[in-house]
């Protein structure tokens, strides 16, 4: 098998506008208007930056991300829920995404790497292709909101290709299928 062709992804600062084709920002940067909660004399304001959708029970999981190379070999998408990632502790991270499509693989020309400063998270649109976020610092913690179906679909992965498919999940080895490996420089985002 030939080595996959590496495509370098520049890091794009995550913003409401930049993320629009892929999902929404979860945080004060979302632009969602706060609404005062009557019981607390204005001391508590709530906003609703996203509308989470899920056809199955929702799991609230805690992910502890270690550092790994800035390479994307696999990408996945979800058909039955709008997965969300919410950082804890303000640590920066990178999320790689491609917009939803009706094809068997993501549009390789539309893959983007977003740099989040740790002050906000994101929710994916239904069908957005993505890889699990990449930590820029050790022990980066995130809350992940996902469908219980995703776990079942991941457990049914192919033993050889490590791809997985089920009612909610479509996980593909992009490098093996297209000969393309996406890379980004983690040092770009850490000022040194």
mmCIF file with all atom_site columns, C-alpha atoms in Angstrom:
data_model
loop_
_atom_site.group_PDB
_atom_site.id
_atom_site.type_symbol
_atom_site.label_atom_id
_atom_site.label_alt_id
_atom_site.label_comp_id
_atom_site.label_asym_id
_atom_site.label_entity_id
_atom_site.label_seq_id
_atom_site.pdbx_PDB_ins_code
_atom_site.Cartn_x
_atom_site.Cartn_y
_atom_site.Cartn_z
_atom_site.occupancy
_atom_site.B_iso_or_equiv
_atom_site.pdbx_formal_charge
_atom_site.auth_seq_id
_atom_site.auth_comp_id
_atom_site.auth_asym_id
_atom_site.auth_atom_id
_atom_site.pdbx_PDB_model_num
ATOM 1   C CA . UNK A 1 1   ? 0.000   0.000  0.000  1.00 0.00 ? 1   UNK A CA 1
ATOM 2   C CA . UNK A 1 2   ? 1.267   3.471  -0.894 1.00 0.00 ? 2   UNK A CA 1
ATOM 3   C CA . UNK A 1 3   ? 1.760   6.125  1.759  1.00 0.00 ? 3   UNK A CA 1
ATOM 4   C CA . UNK A 1 4   ? -1.171  8.529  1.809  1.00 0.00 ? 4   UNK A CA 1
ATOM 5   C CA . UNK A 1 5   ? -0.690  12.021 0.399  1.00 0.00 ? 5   UNK A CA 1
ATOM 6   C CA . UNK A 1 6   ? -0.472  14.528 3.254  1.00 0.00 ? 6   UNK A CA 1
ATOM 7   C CA . UNK A 1 7   ? -2.609  17.648 3.034  1.00 0.00 ? 7   UNK A CA 1
ATOM 8   C CA . UNK A 1 8   ? -1.705  20.420 5.484  1.00 0.00 ? 8   UNK A CA 1
ATOM 9   C CA . UNK A 1 9   ? -4.672  22.144 7.109  1.00 0.00 ? 9   UNK A CA 1
ATOM 10  C CA . UNK A 1 10  ? -4.083  25.677 8.407  1.00 0.00 ? 10  UNK A CA 1
ATOM 11  C CA . UNK A 1 11  ? -5.715  26.348 11.768 1.00 0.00 ? 11  UNK A CA 1
ATOM 12  C CA . UNK A 1 12  ? -8.752  28.609 11.539 1.00 0.00 ? 12  UNK A CA 1
ATOM 13  C CA . UNK A 1 13  ? -9.880  30.473 14.641 1.00 0.00 ? 13  UNK A CA 1
ATOM 14  C CA . UNK A 1 14  ? -13.245 29.039 15.669 1.00 0.00 ? 14  UNK A CA 1
ATOM 15  C CA . UNK A 1 15  ? -16.017 31.625 15.336 1.00 0.00 ? 15  UNK A CA 1
ATOM 16  C CA . UNK A 1 16  ? -19.759 31.576 14.781 1.00 0.00 ? 16  UNK A CA 1
ATOM 17  C CA . UNK A 1 17  ? -19.277 32.512 11.118 1.00 0.00 ? 17  UNK A CA 1
ATOM 18  C CA . UNK A 1 18  ? -16.431 30.083 10.384 1.00 0.00 ? 18  UNK A CA 1
ATOM 19  C CA . UNK A 1 19  ? -18.249 27.179 12.031 1.00 0.00 ? 19  UNK A CA 1
ATOM 20  C CA . UNK A 1 20  ? -21.672 27.804 10.408 1.00 0.00 ? 20  UNK A CA 1
ATOM 21  C CA . UNK A 1 21  ? -21.428 25.100 7.672  1.00 0.00 ? 21  UNK A CA 1
ATOM 22  C CA . UNK A 1 22  ? -20.389 22.521 10.298 1.00 0.00 ? 22  UNK A CA 1
ATOM 23  C CA . UNK A 1 23  ? -22.243 23.406 13.498 1.00 0.00 ? 23  UNK A CA 1
ATOM 24  C CA . UNK A 1 24  ? -22.642 26.040 16.180 1.00 0.00 ? 24  UNK A CA 1
ATOM 25  C CA . UNK A 1 25  ? -20.525 27.557 18.941 1.00 0.00 ? 25  UNK A CA 1
ATOM 26  C CA . UNK A 1 26  ? -21.559 26.754 22.512 1.00 0.00 ? 26  UNK A CA 1
ATOM 27  C CA . UNK A 1 27  ? -20.492 29.674 24.704 1.00 0.00 ? 27  UNK A CA 1
ATOM 28  C CA . UNK A 1 28  ? -20.883 33.415 25.051 1.00 0.00 ? 28  UNK A CA 1
ATOM 29  C CA . UNK A 1 29  ? -19.377 33.848 21.560 1.00 0.00 ? 29  UNK A CA 1
ATOM 30  C CA . UNK A 1 30  ? -22.456 32.131 20.078 1.00 0.00 ? 30  UNK A CA 1
ATOM 31  C CA . UNK A 1 31  ? -24.383 35.393 19.900 1.00 0.00 ? 31  UNK A CA 1
ATOM 32  C CA . UNK A 1 32  ? -27.418 33.778 21.575 1.00 0.00 ? 32  UNK A CA 1
ATOM 33  C CA . UNK A 1 33  ? -29.324 36.431 23.516 1.00 0.00 ? 33  UNK A CA 1
ATOM 34  C CA . UNK A 1 34  ? -29.457 35.835 27.272 1.00 0.00 ? 34  UNK A CA 1
ATOM 35  C CA . UNK A 1 35  ? -32.814 35.645 29.025 1.00 0.00 ? 35  UNK A CA 1
ATOM 36  C CA . UNK A 1 36  ? -33.125 36.504 32.733 1.00 0.00 ? 36  UNK A CA 1
ATOM 37  C CA . UNK A 1 37  ? -34.415 33.736 35.000 1.00 0.00 ? 37  UNK A CA 1
ATOM 38  C CA . UNK A 1 38  ? -37.271 35.225 37.060 1.00 0.00 ? 38  UNK A CA 1
ATOM 39  C CA . UNK A 1 39  ? -36.458 33.505 40.346 1.00 0.00 ? 39  UNK A CA 1
ATOM 40  C CA . UNK A 1 40  ? -33.023 35.041 40.863 1.00 0.00 ? 40  UNK A CA 1
ATOM 41  C CA . UNK A 1 41  ? -33.705 38.782 40.508 1.00 0.00 ? 41  UNK A CA 1
ATOM 42  C CA . UNK A 1 42  ? -31.663 38.999 37.307 1.00 0.00 ? 42  UNK A CA 1
ATOM 43  C CA . UNK A 1 43  ? -28.549 37.370 38.807 1.00 0.00 ? 43  UNK A CA 1
ATOM 44  C CA . UNK A 1 44  ? -28.920 34.364 36.483 1.00 0.00 ? 44  UNK A CA 1
ATOM 45  C CA . UNK A 1 45  ? -29.269 34.702 32.734 1.00 0.00 ? 45  UNK A CA 1
ATOM 46  C CA . UNK A 1 46  ? -29.739 31.740 30.409 1.00 0.00 ? 46  UNK A CA 1
ATOM 47  C CA . UNK A 1 47  ? -29.164 31.529 26.664 1.00 0.00 ? 47  UNK A CA 1
ATOM 48  C CA . UNK A 1 48  ? -29.951 28.811 24.182 1.00 0.00 ? 48  UNK A CA 1
ATOM 49  C CA . UNK A 1 49  ? -27.089 28.733 21.652 1.00 0.00 ? 49  UNK A CA 1
ATOM 50  C CA . UNK A 1 50  ? -27.971 25.317 20.159 1.00 0.00 ? 50  UNK A CA 1
ATOM 51  C CA . UNK A 1 51  ? -30.887 22.938 19.836 1.00 0.00 ? 51  UNK A CA 1
ATOM 52  C CA . UNK A 1 52  ? -29.576 19.456 20.633 1.00 0.00 ? 52  UNK A CA 1
ATOM 53  C CA . UNK A 1 53  ? -31.290 16.688 18.644 1.00 0.00 ? 53  UNK A CA 1
ATOM 54  C CA . UNK A 1 54  ? -31.155 12.978 19.447 1.00 0.00 ? 54  UNK A CA 1
ATOM 55  C CA . UNK A 1 55  ? -33.311 9.969  18.566 1.00 0.00 ? 55  UNK A CA 1
ATOM 56  C CA . UNK A 1 56  ? -31.981 7.844  21.470 1.00 0.00 ? 56  UNK A CA 1
ATOM 57  C CA . UNK A 1 57  ? -31.115 8.435  25.133 1.00 0.00 ? 57  UNK A CA 1
ATOM 58  C CA . UNK A 1 58  ? -28.431 11.089 25.531 1.00 0.00 ? 58  UNK A CA 1
ATOM 59  C CA . UNK A 1 59  ? -25.191 10.204 27.277 1.00 0.00 ? 59  UNK A CA 1
ATOM 60  C CA . UNK A 1 60  ? -23.197 12.871 29.060 1.00 0.00 ? 60  UNK A CA 1
ATOM 61  C CA . UNK A 1 61  ? -19.611 11.650 29.030 1.00 0.00 ? 61  UNK A CA 1
ATOM 62  C CA . UNK A 1 62  ? -16.350 13.115 30.265 1.00 0.00 ? 62  UNK A CA 1
ATOM 63  C CA . UNK A 1 63  ? -13.404 12.748 27.904 1.00 0.00 ? 63  UNK A CA 1
ATOM 64  C CA . UNK A 1 64  ? -9.826  13.297 29.053 1.00 0.00 ? 64  UNK A CA 1
ATOM 65  C CA . UNK A 1 65  ? -7.748  14.090 25.967 1.00 0.00 ? 65  UNK A CA 1
ATOM 66  C CA . UNK A 1 66  ? -4.037  13.393 25.870 1.00 0.00 ? 66  UNK A CA 1
ATOM 67  C CA . UNK A 1 67  ? -1.766  14.869 23.243 1.00 0.00 ? 67  UNK A CA 1
ATOM 68  C CA . UNK A 1 68  ? -1.633  13.022 19.907 1.00 0.00 ? 68  UNK A CA 1
ATOM 69  C CA . UNK A 1 69  ? -0.190  13.893 16.506 1.00 0.00 ? 69  UNK A CA 1
ATOM 70  C CA . UNK A 1 70  ? -2.066  16.406 14.376 1.00 0.00 ? 70  UNK A CA 1
ATOM 71  C CA . UNK A 1 71  ? -3.164  13.790 11.834 1.00 0.00 ? 71  UNK A CA 1
ATOM 72  C CA . UNK A 1 72  ? -6.617  12.824 10.657 1.00 0.00 ? 72  UNK A CA 1
ATOM 73  C CA . UNK A 1 73  ? -6.905  9.355  9.190  1.00 0.00 ? 73  UNK A CA 1
ATOM 74  C CA . UNK A 1 74  ? -10.532 8.640  10.170 1.00 0.00 ? 74  UNK A CA 1
ATOM 75  C CA . UNK A 1 75  ? -13.606 10.826 9.956  1.00 0.00 ? 75  UNK A CA 1
ATOM 76  C CA . UNK A 1 76  ? -17.116 10.048 11.070 1.00 0.00 ? 76  UNK A CA 1
ATOM 77  C CA . UNK A 1 77  ? -20.614 11.500 10.945 1.00 0.00 ? 77  UNK A CA 1
ATOM 78  C CA . UNK A 1 78  ? -23.825 10.989 12.876 1.00 0.00 ? 78  UNK A CA 1
ATOM 79  C CA . UNK A 1 79  ? -27.281 10.572 11.363 1.00 0.00 ? 79  UNK A CA 1
ATOM 80  C CA . UNK A 1 80  ? -29.408 10.602 14.523 1.00 0.00 ? 80  UNK A CA 1
ATOM 81  C CA . UNK A 1 81  ? -27.905 13.235 16.805 1.00 0.00 ? 81  UNK A CA 1
ATOM 82  C CA . UNK A 1 82  ? -26.125 16.572 16.921 1.00 0.00 ? 82  UNK A CA 1
ATOM 83  C CA . UNK A 1 83  ? -23.051 15.635 18.973 1.00 0.00 ? 83  UNK A CA 1
ATOM 84  C CA . UNK A 1 84  ? -21.646 18.373 21.227 1.00 0.00 ? 84  UNK A CA 1
ATOM 85  C CA . UNK A 1 85  ? -18.202 18.960 22.779 1.00 0.00 ? 85  UNK A CA 1
ATOM 86  C CA . UNK A 1 86  ? -17.838 21.323 25.761 1.00 0.00 ? 86  UNK A CA 1
ATOM 87  C CA . UNK A 1 87  ? -14.354 21.986 27.187 1.00 0.00 ? 87  UNK A CA 1
ATOM 88  C CA . UNK A 1 88  ? -13.683 22.194 30.912 1.00 0.00 ? 88  UNK A CA 1
ATOM 89  C CA . UNK A 1 89  ? -10.776 24.132 32.380 1.00 0.00 ? 89  UNK A CA 1
ATOM 90  C CA . UNK A 1 90  ? -10.304 26.560 29.489 1.00 0.00 ? 90  UNK A CA 1
ATOM 91  C CA . UNK A 1 91  ? -7.687  24.526 27.622 1.00 0.00 ? 91  UNK A CA 1
ATOM 92  C CA . UNK A 1 92  ? -7.398  25.045 23.852 1.00 0.00 ? 92  UNK A CA 1
ATOM 93  C CA . UNK A 1 93  ? -8.092  22.284 21.344 1.00 0.00 ? 93  UNK A CA 1
ATOM 94  C CA . UNK A 1 94  ? -8.414  21.654 17.602 1.00 0.00 ? 94  UNK A CA 1
ATOM 95  C CA . UNK A 1 95  ? -11.455 20.169 15.866 1.00 0.00 ? 95  UNK A CA 1
ATOM 96  C CA . UNK A 1 96  ? -11.289 18.920 12.257 1.00 0.00 ? 96  UNK A CA 1
ATOM 97  C CA . UNK A 1 97  ? -14.549 18.885 10.277 1.00 0.00 ? 97  UNK A CA 1
ATOM 98  C CA . UNK A 1 98  ? -16.108 18.662 6.816  1.00 0.00 ? 98  UNK A CA 1
ATOM 99  C CA . UNK A 1 99  ? -19.654 19.802 6.034  1.00 0.00 ? 99  UNK A CA 1
ATOM 100 C CA . UNK A 1 100 ? -22.521 17.307 5.807  1.00 0.00 ? 100 UNK A CA 1
ATOM 101 C CA . UNK A 1 101 ? -23.159 15.780 2.394  1.00 0.00 ? 101 UNK A CA 1
ATOM 102 C CA . UNK A 1 102 ? -25.087 12.954 0.752  1.00 0.00 ? 102 UNK A CA 1
ATOM 103 C CA . UNK A 1 103 ? -21.936 11.211 -0.461 1.00 0.00 ? 103 UNK A CA 1
ATOM 104 C CA . UNK A 1 104 ? -20.171 8.121  0.900  1.00 0.00 ? 104 UNK A CA 1
ATOM 105 C CA . UNK A 1 105 ? -17.122 10.208 1.914  1.00 0.00 ? 105 UNK A CA 1
ATOM 106 C CA . UNK A 1 106 ? -16.544 13.797 3.016  1.00 0.00 ? 106 UNK A CA 1
ATOM 107 C CA . UNK A 1 107 ? -15.726 16.486 0.454  1.00 0.00 ? 107 UNK A CA 1
ATOM 108 C CA . UNK A 1 108 ? -11.930 16.503 0.880  1.00 0.00 ? 108 UNK A CA 1
ATOM 109 C CA . UNK A 1 109 ? -11.665 20.059 -0.471 1.00 0.00 ? 109 UNK A CA 1
ATOM 110 C CA . UNK A 1 110 ? -13.945 21.287 2.349  1.00 0.00 ? 110 UNK A CA 1
ATOM 111 C CA . UNK A 1 111 ? -12.089 19.774 5.357  1.00 0.00 ? 111 UNK A CA 1
ATOM 112 C CA . UNK A 1 112 ? -11.129 22.466 7.902  1.00 0.00 ? 112 UNK A CA 1
ATOM 113 C CA . UNK A 1 113 ? -9.183  22.517 11.180 1.00 0.00 ? 113 UNK A CA 1
ATOM 114 C CA . UNK A 1 114 ? -10.628 24.871 13.802 1.00 0.00 ? 114 UNK A CA 1
ATOM 115 C CA . UNK A 1 115 ? -8.680  26.224 16.763 1.00 0.00 ? 115 UNK A CA 1
ATOM 116 C CA . UNK A 1 116 ? -10.791 26.686 19.898 1.00 0.00 ? 116 UNK A CA 1
ATOM 117 C CA . UNK A 1 117 ? -9.270  28.749 22.718 1.00 0.00 ? 117 UNK A CA 1
ATOM 118 C CA . UNK A 1 118 ? -11.046 26.712 25.414 1.00 0.00 ? 118 UNK A CA 1
ATOM 119 C CA . UNK A 1 119 ? -13.645 29.340 26.284 1.00 0.00 ? 119 UNK A CA 1
ATOM 120 C CA . UNK A 1 120 ? -16.338 27.734 24.102 1.00 0.00 ? 120 UNK A CA 1
ATOM 121 C CA . UNK A 1 121 ? -17.364 24.379 22.733 1.00 0.00 ? 121 UNK A CA 1
ATOM 122 C CA . UNK A 1 122 ? -19.372 23.363 19.711 1.00 0.00 ? 122 UNK A CA 1
ATOM 123 C CA . UNK A 1 123 ? -22.256 21.288 18.480 1.00 0.00 ? 123 UNK A CA 1
ATOM 124 C CA . UNK A 1 124 ? -22.111 19.504 15.124 1.00 0.00 ? 124 UNK A CA 1
ATOM 125 C CA . UNK A 1 125 ? -24.886 19.723 12.566 1.00 0.00 ? 125 UNK A CA 1
ATOM 126 C CA . UNK A 1 126 ? -26.474 16.385 11.688 1.00 0.00 ? 126 UNK A CA 1
ATOM 127 C CA . UNK A 1 127 ? -24.147 14.597 9.275  1.00 0.00 ? 127 UNK A CA 1
ATOM 128 C CA . UNK A 1 128 ? -21.074 16.795 9.810  1.00 0.00 ? 128 UNK A CA 1
ATOM 129 C CA . UNK A 1 129 ? -17.928 14.758 9.161  1.00 0.00 ? 129 UNK A CA 1
ATOM 130 C CA . UNK A 1 130 ? -15.407 15.092 12.019 1.00 0.00 ? 130 UNK A CA 1
ATOM 131 C CA . UNK A 1 131 ? -12.605 13.544 14.012 1.00 0.00 ? 131 UNK A CA 1
ATOM 132 C CA . UNK A 1 132 ? -12.529 13.561 17.816 1.00 0.00 ? 132 UNK A CA 1
ATOM 133 C CA . UNK A 1 133 ? -10.949 16.855 19.016 1.00 0.00 ? 133 UNK A CA 1
ATOM 134 C CA . UNK A 1 134 ? -7.199  17.145 19.543 1.00 0.00 ? 134 UNK A CA 1
ATOM 135 C CA . UNK A 1 135 ? -5.772  18.445 22.831 1.00 0.00 ? 135 UNK A CA 1
ATOM 136 C CA . UNK A 1 136 ? -3.081  21.121 22.747 1.00 0.00 ? 136 UNK A CA 1
ATOM 137 C CA . UNK A 1 137 ? -2.253  20.604 26.416 1.00 0.00 ? 137 UNK A CA 1
ATOM 138 C CA . UNK A 1 138 ? -2.115  17.397 28.462 1.00 0.00 ? 138 UNK A CA 1
ATOM 139 C CA . UNK A 1 139 ? -5.204  16.385 30.445 1.00 0.00 ? 139 UNK A CA 1
ATOM 140 C CA . UNK A 1 140 ? -7.673  18.455 28.463 1.00 0.00 ? 140 UNK A CA 1
ATOM 141 C CA . UNK A 1 141 ? -11.155 17.557 29.667 1.00 0.00 ? 141 UNK A CA 1
ATOM 142 C CA . UNK A 1 142 ? -14.379 17.810 27.696 1.00 0.00 ? 142 UNK A CA 1
ATOM 143 C CA . UNK A 1 143 ? -18.000 17.009 28.262 1.00 0.00 ? 143 UNK A CA 1
ATOM 144 C CA . UNK A 1 144 ? -19.311 15.103 25.222 1.00 0.00 ? 144 UNK A CA 1
ATOM 145 C CA . UNK A 1 145 ? -23.060 14.911 24.622 1.00 0.00 ? 145 UNK A CA 1
ATOM 146 C CA . UNK A 1 146 ? -23.830 11.975 22.377 1.00 0.00 ? 146 UNK A CA 1
ATOM 147 C CA . UNK A 1 147 ? -26.381 9.341  21.524 1.00 0.00 ? 147 UNK A CA 1
ATOM 148 C CA . UNK A 1 148 ? -26.281 6.011  23.327 1.00 0.00 ? 148 UNK A CA 1
ATOM 149 C CA . UNK A 1 149 ? -26.541 4.457  19.849 1.00 0.00 ? 149 UNK A CA 1
ATOM 150 C CA . UNK A 1 150 ? -23.058 5.740  18.961 1.00 0.00 ? 150 UNK A CA 1
ATOM 151 C CA . UNK A 1 151 ? -21.460 3.387  21.492 1.00 0.00 ? 151 UNK A CA 1
ATOM 152 C CA . UNK A 1 152 ? -23.249 0.385  19.999 1.00 0.00 ? 152 UNK A CA 1
ATOM 153 C CA . UNK A 1 153 ? -22.213 1.426  16.503 1.00 0.00 ? 153 UNK A CA 1
ATOM 154 C CA . UNK A 1 154 ? -18.555 1.861  17.522 1.00 0.00 ? 154 UNK A CA 1
ATOM 155 C CA . UNK A 1 155 ? -18.458 -1.575 19.151 1.00 0.00 ? 155 UNK A CA 1
ATOM 156 C CA . UNK A 1 156 ? -19.468 -3.105 15.814 1.00 0.00 ? 156 UNK A CA 1
ATOM 157 C CA . UNK A 1 157 ? -16.310 -1.839 14.086 1.00 0.00 ? 157 UNK A CA 1
ATOM 158 C CA . UNK A 1 158 ? -14.675 -3.945 11.404 1.00 0.00 ? 158 UNK A CA 1
ATOM 159 C CA . UNK A 1 159 ? -11.698 -5.833 12.891 1.00 0.00 ? 159 UNK A CA 1
ATOM 160 C CA . UNK A 1 160 ? -9.511  -5.234 9.826  1.00 0.00 ? 160 UNK A CA 1
ATOM 161 C CA . UNK A 1 161 ? -10.378 -1.704 8.645  1.00 0.00 ? 161 UNK A CA 1
ATOM 162 C CA . UNK A 1 162 ? -11.522 -0.362 12.038 1.00 0.00 ? 162 UNK A CA 1
ATOM 163 C CA . UNK A 1 163 ? -14.364 1.362  10.216 1.00 0.00 ? 163 UNK A CA 1
ATOM 164 C CA . UNK A 1 164 ? -17.777 1.345  11.861 1.00 0.00 ? 164 UNK A CA 1
ATOM 165 C CA . UNK A 1 165 ? -21.300 1.781  10.592 1.00 0.00 ? 165 UNK A CA 1
ATOM 166 C CA . UNK A 1 166 ? -24.697 1.668  12.245 1.00 0.00 ? 166 UNK A CA 1
ATOM 167 C CA . UNK A 1 167 ? -27.988 3.527  12.469 1.00 0.00 ? 167 UNK A CA 1
ATOM 168 C CA . UNK A 1 168 ? -26.279 6.624  13.930 1.00 0.00 ? 168 UNK A CA 1
ATOM 169 C CA . UNK A 1 169 ? -22.620 6.346  12.904 1.00 0.00 ? 169 UNK A CA 1
ATOM 170 C CA . UNK A 1 170 ? -20.618 6.244  9.677  1.00 0.00 ? 170 UNK A CA 1
ATOM 171 C CA . UNK A 1 171 ? -16.863 6.087  10.499 1.00 0.00 ? 171 UNK A CA 1
ATOM 172 C CA . UNK A 1 172 ? -14.474 5.773  7.541  1.00 0.00 ? 172 UNK A CA 1
ATOM 173 C CA . UNK A 1 173 ? -10.733 5.347  7.082  1.00 0.00 ? 173 UNK A CA 1
ATOM 174 C CA . UNK A 1 174 ? -10.281 8.376  4.845  1.00 0.00 ? 174 UNK A CA 1
ATOM 175 C CA . UNK A 1 175 ? -6.562  7.717  4.306  1.00 0.00 ? 175 UNK A CA 1
ATOM 176 C CA . UNK A 1 176 ? -7.130  4.142  3.067  1.00 0.00 ? 176 UNK A CA 1
ATOM 177 C CA . UNK A 1 177 ? -10.148 5.051  0.932  1.00 0.00 ? 177 UNK A CA 1
ATOM 178 C CA . UNK A 1 178 ? -8.790  8.233  -0.675 1.00 0.00 ? 178 UNK A CA 1
ATOM 179 C CA . UNK A 1 179 ? -5.016  8.110  -0.244 1.00 0.00 ? 179 UNK A CA 1
ATOM 180 C CA . UNK A 1 180 ? -5.246  11.370 1.742  1.00 0.00 ? 180 UNK A CA 1
ATOM 181 C CA . UNK A 1 181 ? -4.028  12.069 5.268  1.00 0.00 ? 181 UNK A CA 1
ATOM 182 C CA . UNK A 1 182 ? -4.935  15.450 6.750  1.00 0.00 ? 182 UNK A CA 1
ATOM 183 C CA . UNK A 1 183 ? -2.324  17.054 8.992  1.00 0.00 ? 183 UNK A CA 1
ATOM 184 C CA . UNK A 1 184 ? -2.074  20.241 10.984 1.00 0.00 ? 184 UNK A CA 1
ATOM 185 C CA . UNK A 1 185 ? 0.706   21.694 13.093 1.00 0.00 ? 185 UNK A CA 1
ATOM 186 C CA . UNK A 1 186 ? -0.090  21.692 16.799 1.00 0.00 ? 186 UNK A CA 1
ATOM 187 C CA . UNK A 1 187 ? 2.853   24.057 17.386 1.00 0.00 ? 187 UNK A CA 1
ATOM 188 C CA . UNK A 1 188 ? 1.103   26.688 15.247 1.00 0.00 ? 188 UNK A CA 1
ATOM 189 C CA . UNK A 1 189 ? -1.453  27.091 17.975 1.00 0.00 ? 189 UNK A CA 1
ATOM 190 C CA . UNK A 1 190 ? 0.771   27.088 21.046 1.00 0.00 ? 190 UNK A CA 1
ATOM 191 C CA . UNK A 1 191 ? 2.923   30.123 20.181 1.00 0.00 ? 191 UNK A CA 1
ATOM 192 C CA . UNK A 1 192 ? 6.108   28.193 19.855 1.00 0.00 ? 192 UNK A CA 1
#
